[in-house]
Amino acid sequence: ETGVTQTPRHLVMGMTNKKSLKCEQHLGHNAMYWYKQSAKKPLELMFVYSLEERVENNSVPSRFSPECPNSSHLFLHLHTLQPEDSALYLCASSQVRGIINTEAFFGQGTRLTVV
Amino acid sequence: AQSVTQLGSHVSVSEGALVLLRCNYSSSVPPYLFWYVQYPNQGLQLLLKYTTGATLVKGINGFEAEFKKSETSFHLTKPSAHMSDAAEYFCAVVAAGNKLTFGGGTRVLVKP
């Protein structure tokens, strides 16, 4: 496989459930990202990991918990979500060289529906 | 600081007509600029990018964009629209020391 792969592609969960989204990149990049894309809203950057260290957390509710065990894998753990959390969740990766960030490569996304 | 503004959240074009999507940016240092395309329920796919050198850059699917520093613009064009161009398009900018910043997106509708 090449590129950025996200699983599952679709997820329906109840508000009391716990689930995880998975992202894997095969590009040798050193930075990974979670974005949230809701209808009629701009892309929202949620978390950034660079060299496996979380470098950005944009005021995301604690019911979203990221994990980056290595430079190729990124998870988003979900618990006690709300219906307004229903969205397309996109994972991306890029190569950061010093202060220069290259373009991001995106996965296909996970369409999350909270019922 | 950096920001991106895409003029027009929706654009409607006839098949065979020119596609023009506008993007203006602000950046305190020389930026890298990108256009992405997103089809329904898909991730974002890179169409083209400008880093340095030639200011007119060609991308996939017949799209091109021109970096105009004096106008702080990076408009995307395609001479002849095809039905398969119906999608949402995002302009993005990154400058040294900053993360990738996206515009609000422009949804393109292609009429037969």
Coordinates of N, CA, C and O in Angstrom, one line a residue, chain B:
Chain B
A1 N 2.2 35.6 10.7 CA 0.9 35.0 10.5 C 0.6 34.8 9.1 O 1.2 35.5 8.2
Q2 N -0.2 33.9 8.7 CA -0.6 33.7 7.4 C -2.1 33.4 7.3 O -2.7 32.9 8.3
S3 N -2.7 33.7 6.2 CA -4.1 33.4 6.0 C -4.4 33.2 4.5 O -3.6 33.6 3.6
V4 N -5.6 32.6 4.2 CA -6.0 32.3 2.8 C -7.4 32.7 2.7 O -8.3 32.3 3.5
T5 N -7.8 33.4 1.6 CA -9.1 33.8 1.3 C -9.5 33.3 -0.1 O -8.8 33.6 -1.0
Q6 N -10.6 32.5 -0.1 CA -11.1 32.0 -1.4 C -12.4 32.8 -1.7 O -13.3 32.7 -0.9
L7 N -12.4 33.5 -2.8 CA -13.5 34.3 -3.2 C -14.6 33.4 -3.8 O -14.3 32.8 -4.8
G8 N -15.8 33.4 -3.2 CA -16.9 32.6 -3.7 C -16.8 31.2 -3.2 O -15.9 30.4 -3.4
S9 N -17.9 30.8 -2.4 CA -17.9 29.5 -1.8 C -18.5 28.5 -2.9 O -18.3 27.3 -2.7
H10 N -19.2 29.0 -3.9 CA -19.8 28.2 -4.9 C -19.5 28.9 -6.3 O -19.7 30.1 -6.4
V11 N -19.2 28.1 -7.3 CA -19.0 28.5 -8.6 C -19.7 27.6 -9.6 O -19.5 26.3 -9.4
S12 N -20.5 28.1 -10.5 CA -21.1 27.3 -11.5 C -20.6 27.6 -12.9 O -20.5 28.8 -13.2
V13 N -20.2 26.6 -13.6 CA -19.7 26.8 -14.9 C -20.3 25.8 -15.9 O -20.8 24.7 -15.5
S14 N -20.4 26.1 -17.1 CA -20.9 25.2 -18.2 C -19.8 24.3 -18.6 O -18.6 24.7 -18.7
E15 N -20.1 23.1 -19.0 CA -19.1 22.2 -19.6 C -18.5 22.9 -20.8 O -19.2 23.4 -21.6
G16 N -17.1 22.8 -20.8 CA -16.4 23.4 -21.9 C -16.0 24.9 -21.6 O -15.2 25.4 -22.4
A17 N -16.5 25.5 -20.6 CA -16.2 26.9 -20.3 C -15.0 26.9 -19.4 O -14.6 25.9 -18.8
L18 N -14.4 28.2 -19.3 CA -13.3 28.4 -18.4 C -13.6 28.2 -16.9 O -14.7 28.7 -16.5
V19 N -12.8 27.6 -16.2 CA -12.9 27.5 -14.8 C -11.9 28.4 -14.1 O -10.7 28.4 -14.5
L20 N -12.3 29.3 -13.3 CA -11.5 30.3 -12.6 C -11.8 30.3 -11.1 O -12.9 30.7 -10.8
L21 N -10.9 29.9 -10.3 CA -11.1 29.9 -8.8 C -10.1 30.8 -8.2 O -8.9 30.7 -8.5
R22 N -10.6 31.8 -7.4 CA -9.7 32.8 -6.9 C -9.2 32.5 -5.5 O -10.0 32.0 -4.6
C23 N -7.9 32.8 -5.3 CA -7.3 32.6 -4.0 C -6.4 33.7 -3.7 O -5.5 34.1 -4.5
N24 N -6.5 34.4 -2.6 CA -5.6 35.4 -2.1 C -5.0 35.0 -0.8 O -5.7 34.4 0.0
Y25 N -3.8 35.3 -0.5 CA -3.1 34.9 0.7 C -2.5 36.1 1.4 O -2.2 37.1 0.7
S26 N -2.2 35.9 2.6 CA -1.3 36.9 3.3 C -0.2 36.1 4.0 O -0.5 35.0 4.6
S27 N 1.0 36.6 3.9 CA 2.1 35.9 4.6 C 3.2 36.9 4.7 O 3.5 37.7 3.8
S28 N 3.9 36.8 5.9 CA 4.9 37.8 6.2 C 6.3 37.3 5.6 O 7.2 38.1 5.5
V29 N 6.3 36.1 5.1 CA 7.5 35.5 4.5 C 7.1 34.8 3.2 O 5.9 34.5 3.1
P30 N 8.1 34.6 2.3 CA 7.7 33.9 1.0 C 7.0 32.6 1.3 O 7.5 31.8 2.1
P31 N 5.8 32.4 0.7 CA 5.0 31.2 1.0 C 5.2 30.1 0.0 O 5.7 30.3 -1.1
Y32 N 4.8 28.9 0.4 CA 4.5 27.8 -0.6 C 3.0 27.8 -0.7 O 2.3 28.0 0.3
L33 N 2.5 27.6 -1.9 CA 1.1 27.6 -2.2 C 0.6 26.4 -2.8 O 1.3 25.8 -3.6
F34 N -0.6 26.0 -2.5 CA -1.1 24.7 -3.0 C -2.6 24.8 -3.3 O -3.3 25.7 -2.8
W35 N -3.0 24.0 -4.3 CA -4.4 23.8 -4.5 C -4.7 22.3 -4.4 O -4.0 21.4 -4.9
Y36 N -5.8 22.0 -3.6 CA -6.3 20.6 -3.4 C -7.7 20.5 -4.0 O -8.5 21.5 -4.0
V37 N -8.0 19.3 -4.4 CA -9.4 19.0 -4.8 C -10.0 17.9 -3.9 O -9.2 17.0 -3.5
Q38 N -11.3 18.0 -3.6 CA -11.9 17.0 -2.8 C -13.2 16.6 -3.5 O -14.1 17.4 -3.7
Y39 N -13.3 15.3 -3.8 CA -14.6 14.7 -4.3 C -15.4 14.2 -3.1 O -14.9 14.0 -2.0
P40 N -16.7 14.1 -3.3 CA -17.6 13.7 -2.2 C -17.1 12.5 -1.4 O -16.7 11.5 -2.0
N41 N -17.1 12.7 -0.1 CA -16.7 11.6 0.9 C -15.3 11.1 0.6 O -15.0 9.9 0.8
Q42 N -14.4 11.9 0.1 CA -13.0 11.6 -0.2 C -12.1 12.5 0.6 O -12.5 13.6 1.1
G43 N -10.8 12.1 0.7 CA -9.9 13.0 1.2 C -9.5 14.1 0.2 O -10.0 14.2 -0.9
L44 N -8.5 15.0 0.6 CA -8.0 16.0 -0.3 C -6.9 15.5 -1.1 O -6.0 14.8 -0.6
Q45 N -6.9 15.8 -2.4 CA -5.9 15.4 -3.3 C -5.1 16.6 -3.8 O -5.8 17.6 -4.3
L46 N -3.8 16.6 -3.8 CA -3.0 17.7 -4.3 C -3.2 17.8 -5.8 O -2.9 16.9 -6.5
L47 N -3.6 19.0 -6.2 CA -3.7 19.4 -7.7 C -2.4 19.9 -8.2 O -1.9 19.5 -9.3
L48 N -1.8 20.9 -7.5 CA -0.6 21.5 -7.9 C 0.0 22.3 -6.7 O -0.7 22.5 -5.7
K49 N 1.3 22.7 -6.9 CA 1.9 23.5 -5.8 C 2.9 24.4 -6.4 O 3.5 24.2 -7.5
Y50 N 3.1 25.5 -5.7 CA 4.2 26.5 -6.0 C 5.1 26.6 -4.8 O 4.7 26.8 -3.7
T51 N 6.4 26.4 -5.1 CA 7.4 26.5 -4.0 C 8.3 27.7 -4.4 O 8.3 28.7 -3.8
T52 N 9.1 27.5 -5.4 CA 10.0 28.5 -5.9 C 10.1 28.4 -7.4 O 9.6 27.4 -8.0
G53 N 10.7 29.3 -8.1 CA 10.9 29.2 -9.6 C 9.8 29.7 -10.4 O 9.2 30.7 -10.1
A54 N 9.5 29.0 -11.4 CA 8.4 29.4 -12.4 C 7.1 29.7 -11.7 O 6.6 28.9 -10.9
T55 N 6.5 30.9 -12.0 CA 5.3 31.3 -11.3 C 4.1 30.7 -11.8 O 3.0 30.7 -11.2
L56 N 4.1 30.2 -13.0 CA 3.0 29.4 -13.6 C 3.2 28.0 -13.4 O 4.2 27.4 -13.9
V57 N 2.4 27.3 -12.7 CA 2.6 25.9 -12.4 C 1.4 25.1 -12.9 O 0.2 25.5 -12.9
K58 N 1.8 24.0 -13.5 CA 0.7 23.1 -14.1 C 0.5 21.9 -13.1 O 1.4 21.4 -12.5
G59 N -0.7 21.5 -13.1 CA -1.1 20.4 -12.2 C -1.8 19.3 -13.0 O -1.7 19.2 -14.2
I60 N -2.4 18.4 -12.2 CA -3.1 17.3 -12.8 C -4.4 17.7 -13.4 O -4.9 18.8 -13.0
N61 N -5.0 16.9 -14.2 CA -6.4 17.1 -14.8 C -6.5 18.4 -15.6 O -7.6 19.0 -15.7
G62 N -5.4 19.0 -16.1 CA -5.5 20.2 -16.9 C -5.5 21.5 -16.2 O -5.7 22.5 -16.8
F63 N -5.4 21.5 -14.9 CA -5.4 22.7 -14.1 C -4.0 23.4 -14.1 O -3.0 22.7 -14.1
E64 N -4.0 24.7 -13.9 CA -2.8 25.4 -13.7 C -3.1 26.6 -12.8 O -4.3 27.0 -12.6
A65 N -2.1 27.2 -12.2 CA -2.3 28.3 -11.3 C -1.0 29.2 -11.5 O 0.1 28.7 -11.8
E66 N -1.2 30.5 -11.3 CA -0.2 31.4 -11.4 C 0.0 32.2 -10.1 O -0.9 32.8 -9.5
F67 N 1.3 32.2 -9.6 CA 1.6 32.9 -8.4 C 1.9 34.4 -8.8 O 2.8 34.6 -9.6
K68 N 1.2 35.3 -8.2 CA 1.4 36.7 -8.5 C 1.7 37.4 -7.2 O 0.8 37.7 -6.4
K69 N 3.0 37.6 -6.9 CA 3.4 38.2 -5.7 C 2.8 39.6 -5.4 O 2.4 39.9 -4.3
S70 N 2.8 40.4 -6.5 CA 2.3 41.8 -6.3 C 0.9 41.8 -6.0 O 0.4 42.8 -5.3
E71 N 0.1 40.8 -6.4 CA -1.3 40.7 -6.1 C -1.6 39.8 -4.9 O -2.8 39.6 -4.5
T72 N -0.6 39.2 -4.4 CA -0.7 38.1 -3.3 C -1.9 37.1 -3.7 O -2.8 36.8 -2.9
S73 N -1.8 36.7 -5.0 CA -2.8 35.8 -5.5 C -2.2 34.5 -6.0 O -1.0 34.4 -6.4
F74 N -3.1 33.5 -6.1 CA -2.7 32.2 -6.6 C -4.0 31.6 -7.2 O -4.5 30.5 -6.7
H75 N -4.5 32.2 -8.3 CA -5.8 31.7 -8.8 C -5.6 30.4 -9.6 O -4.6 30.3 -10.4
L76 N -6.6 29.6 -9.6 CA -6.6 28.3 -10.3 C -7.4 28.4 -11.6 O -8.6 28.9 -11.5
T77 N -6.9 27.9 -12.7 CA -7.7 27.9 -13.9 C -7.6 26.6 -14.6 O -6.7 25.8 -14.5
K78 N -8.7 26.4 -15.5 CA -8.7 25.3 -16.4 C -9.5 25.8 -17.6 O -10.6 26.4 -17.5
P79 N -8.9 25.7 -18.8 CA -9.5 26.3 -20.0 C -10.9 25.8 -20.3 O -11.8 26.5 -20.8
S80 N -11.1 24.5 -20.1 CA -12.4 23.9 -20.5 C -12.9 22.9 -19.5 O -12.2 21.9 -19.2
A81 N -14.0 23.3 -18.8 CA -14.5 22.4 -17.7 C -15.1 21.1 -18.2 O -15.7 21.0 -19.3
H82 N -14.9 20.1 -17.4 CA -15.4 18.8 -17.7 C -16.3 18.4 -16.6 O -16.1 18.8 -15.4
M83 N -17.3 17.6 -16.8 CA -18.2 17.2 -15.8 C -17.5 16.6 -14.6 O -17.9 16.8 -13.4
S84 N -16.4 15.9 -14.8 CA -15.6 15.3 -13.7 C -14.9 16.3 -12.8 O -14.4 15.9 -11.8
D85 N -14.9 17.6 -13.2 CA -14.3 18.6 -12.4 C -15.2 19.1 -11.3 O -14.8 19.9 -10.4
A86 N -16.4 18.6 -11.2 CA -17.3 19.0 -10.1 C -16.8 18.4 -8.8 O -16.7 17.2 -8.7
A87 N -16.5 19.3 -7.9 CA -15.8 18.9 -6.7 C -15.6 20.2 -5.8 O -16.0 21.3 -6.2
E88 N -15.0 20.0 -4.7 CA -14.7 21.2 -3.9 C -13.1 21.4 -4.0 O -12.4 20.5 -3.9
Y89 N -12.8 22.7 -4.1 CA -11.3 23.0 -4.3 C -10.9 23.9 -3.1 O -11.6 24.8 -2.7
F90 N -9.7 23.6 -2.6 CA -9.1 24.3 -1.5 C -7.8 24.8 -1.8 O -6.9 24.1 -2.3
C91 N -7.6 26.1 -1.5 CA -6.3 26.8 -1.6 C -5.6 26.7 -0.3 O -6.3 26.8 0.8
A92 N -4.3 26.5 -0.2 CA -3.6 26.4 1.1 C -2.3 27.1 1.0 O -1.7 27.2 -0.1
V93 N -1.8 27.6 2.1 CA -0.5 28.3 2.1 C 0.3 27.8 3.3 O -0.3 27.4 4.4
V94 N 1.6 27.7 3.2 CA 2.5 27.4 4.3 C 3.7 28.3 4.1 O 4.2 28.4 3.0
A95 N 4.1 28.9 5.2 CA 5.4 29.7 5.2 C 6.3 29.1 6.3 O 5.8 28.5 7.2
A96 N 7.5 29.4 6.2 CA 8.5 28.9 7.1 C 8.1 29.1 8.5 O 7.7 30.2 8.9
G97 N 8.1 28.1 9.3 CA 7.8 28.2 10.7 C 6.3 28.1 11.0 O 5.9 28.2 12.2
N98 N 5.5 27.9 10.0 CA 4.0 27.8 10.1 C 3.5 26.5 9.6 O 4.1 25.8 8.9
K99 N 2.3 26.2 10.1 CA 1.6 25.0 9.6 C 0.8 25.4 8.3 O 0.6 26.5 8.0
L100 N 0.3 24.3 7.6 CA -0.5 24.5 6.5 C -1.8 25.1 6.8 O -2.5 24.7 7.8
T101 N -2.2 26.2 6.1 CA -3.5 26.9 6.4 C -4.3 26.8 5.2 O -3.9 27.2 4.1
F102 N -5.6 26.4 5.3 CA -6.5 26.2 4.2 C -7.5 27.4 4.1 O -7.9 28.0 5.1
G103 N -7.9 27.7 2.9 CA -9.0 28.6 2.7 C -10.3 27.8 2.9 O -10.3 26.6 3.2
G104 N -11.4 28.5 2.8 CA -12.7 28.0 3.1 C -13.3 27.0 2.1 O -14.3 26.3 2.3
G105 N -12.6 26.9 0.9 CA -13.1 26.0 -0.1 C -14.1 26.7 -1.1 O -14.8 27.6 -0.7
T106 N -14.0 26.2 -2.3 CA -15.0 26.6 -3.4 C -15.6 25.4 -4.0 O -14.8 24.6 -4.5
R107 N -16.9 25.3 -4.0 CA -17.5 24.1 -4.6 C -17.9 24.5 -6.0 O -18.5 25.5 -6.3
V108 N -17.4 23.6 -6.9 CA -17.6 23.8 -8.4 C -18.7 22.9 -8.9 O -18.7 21.7 -8.7
L109 N -19.7 23.5 -9.5 CA -20.8 22.8 -10.2 C -20.6 23.0 -11.7 O -20.4 24.1 -12.2
V110 N -20.6 21.9 -12.4 CA -20.5 21.9 -13.9 C -21.8 21.5 -14.5 O -22.4 20.5 -14.3
K111 N -22.3 22.5 -15.3 CA -23.6 22.3 -16.0 C -23.4 21.7 -17.4 O -22.5 22.2 -18.1
P112 N -24.2 20.7 -17.8 CA -24.1 20.2 -19.1 C -24.4 21.2 -20.2 O -25.1 22.1 -20.0

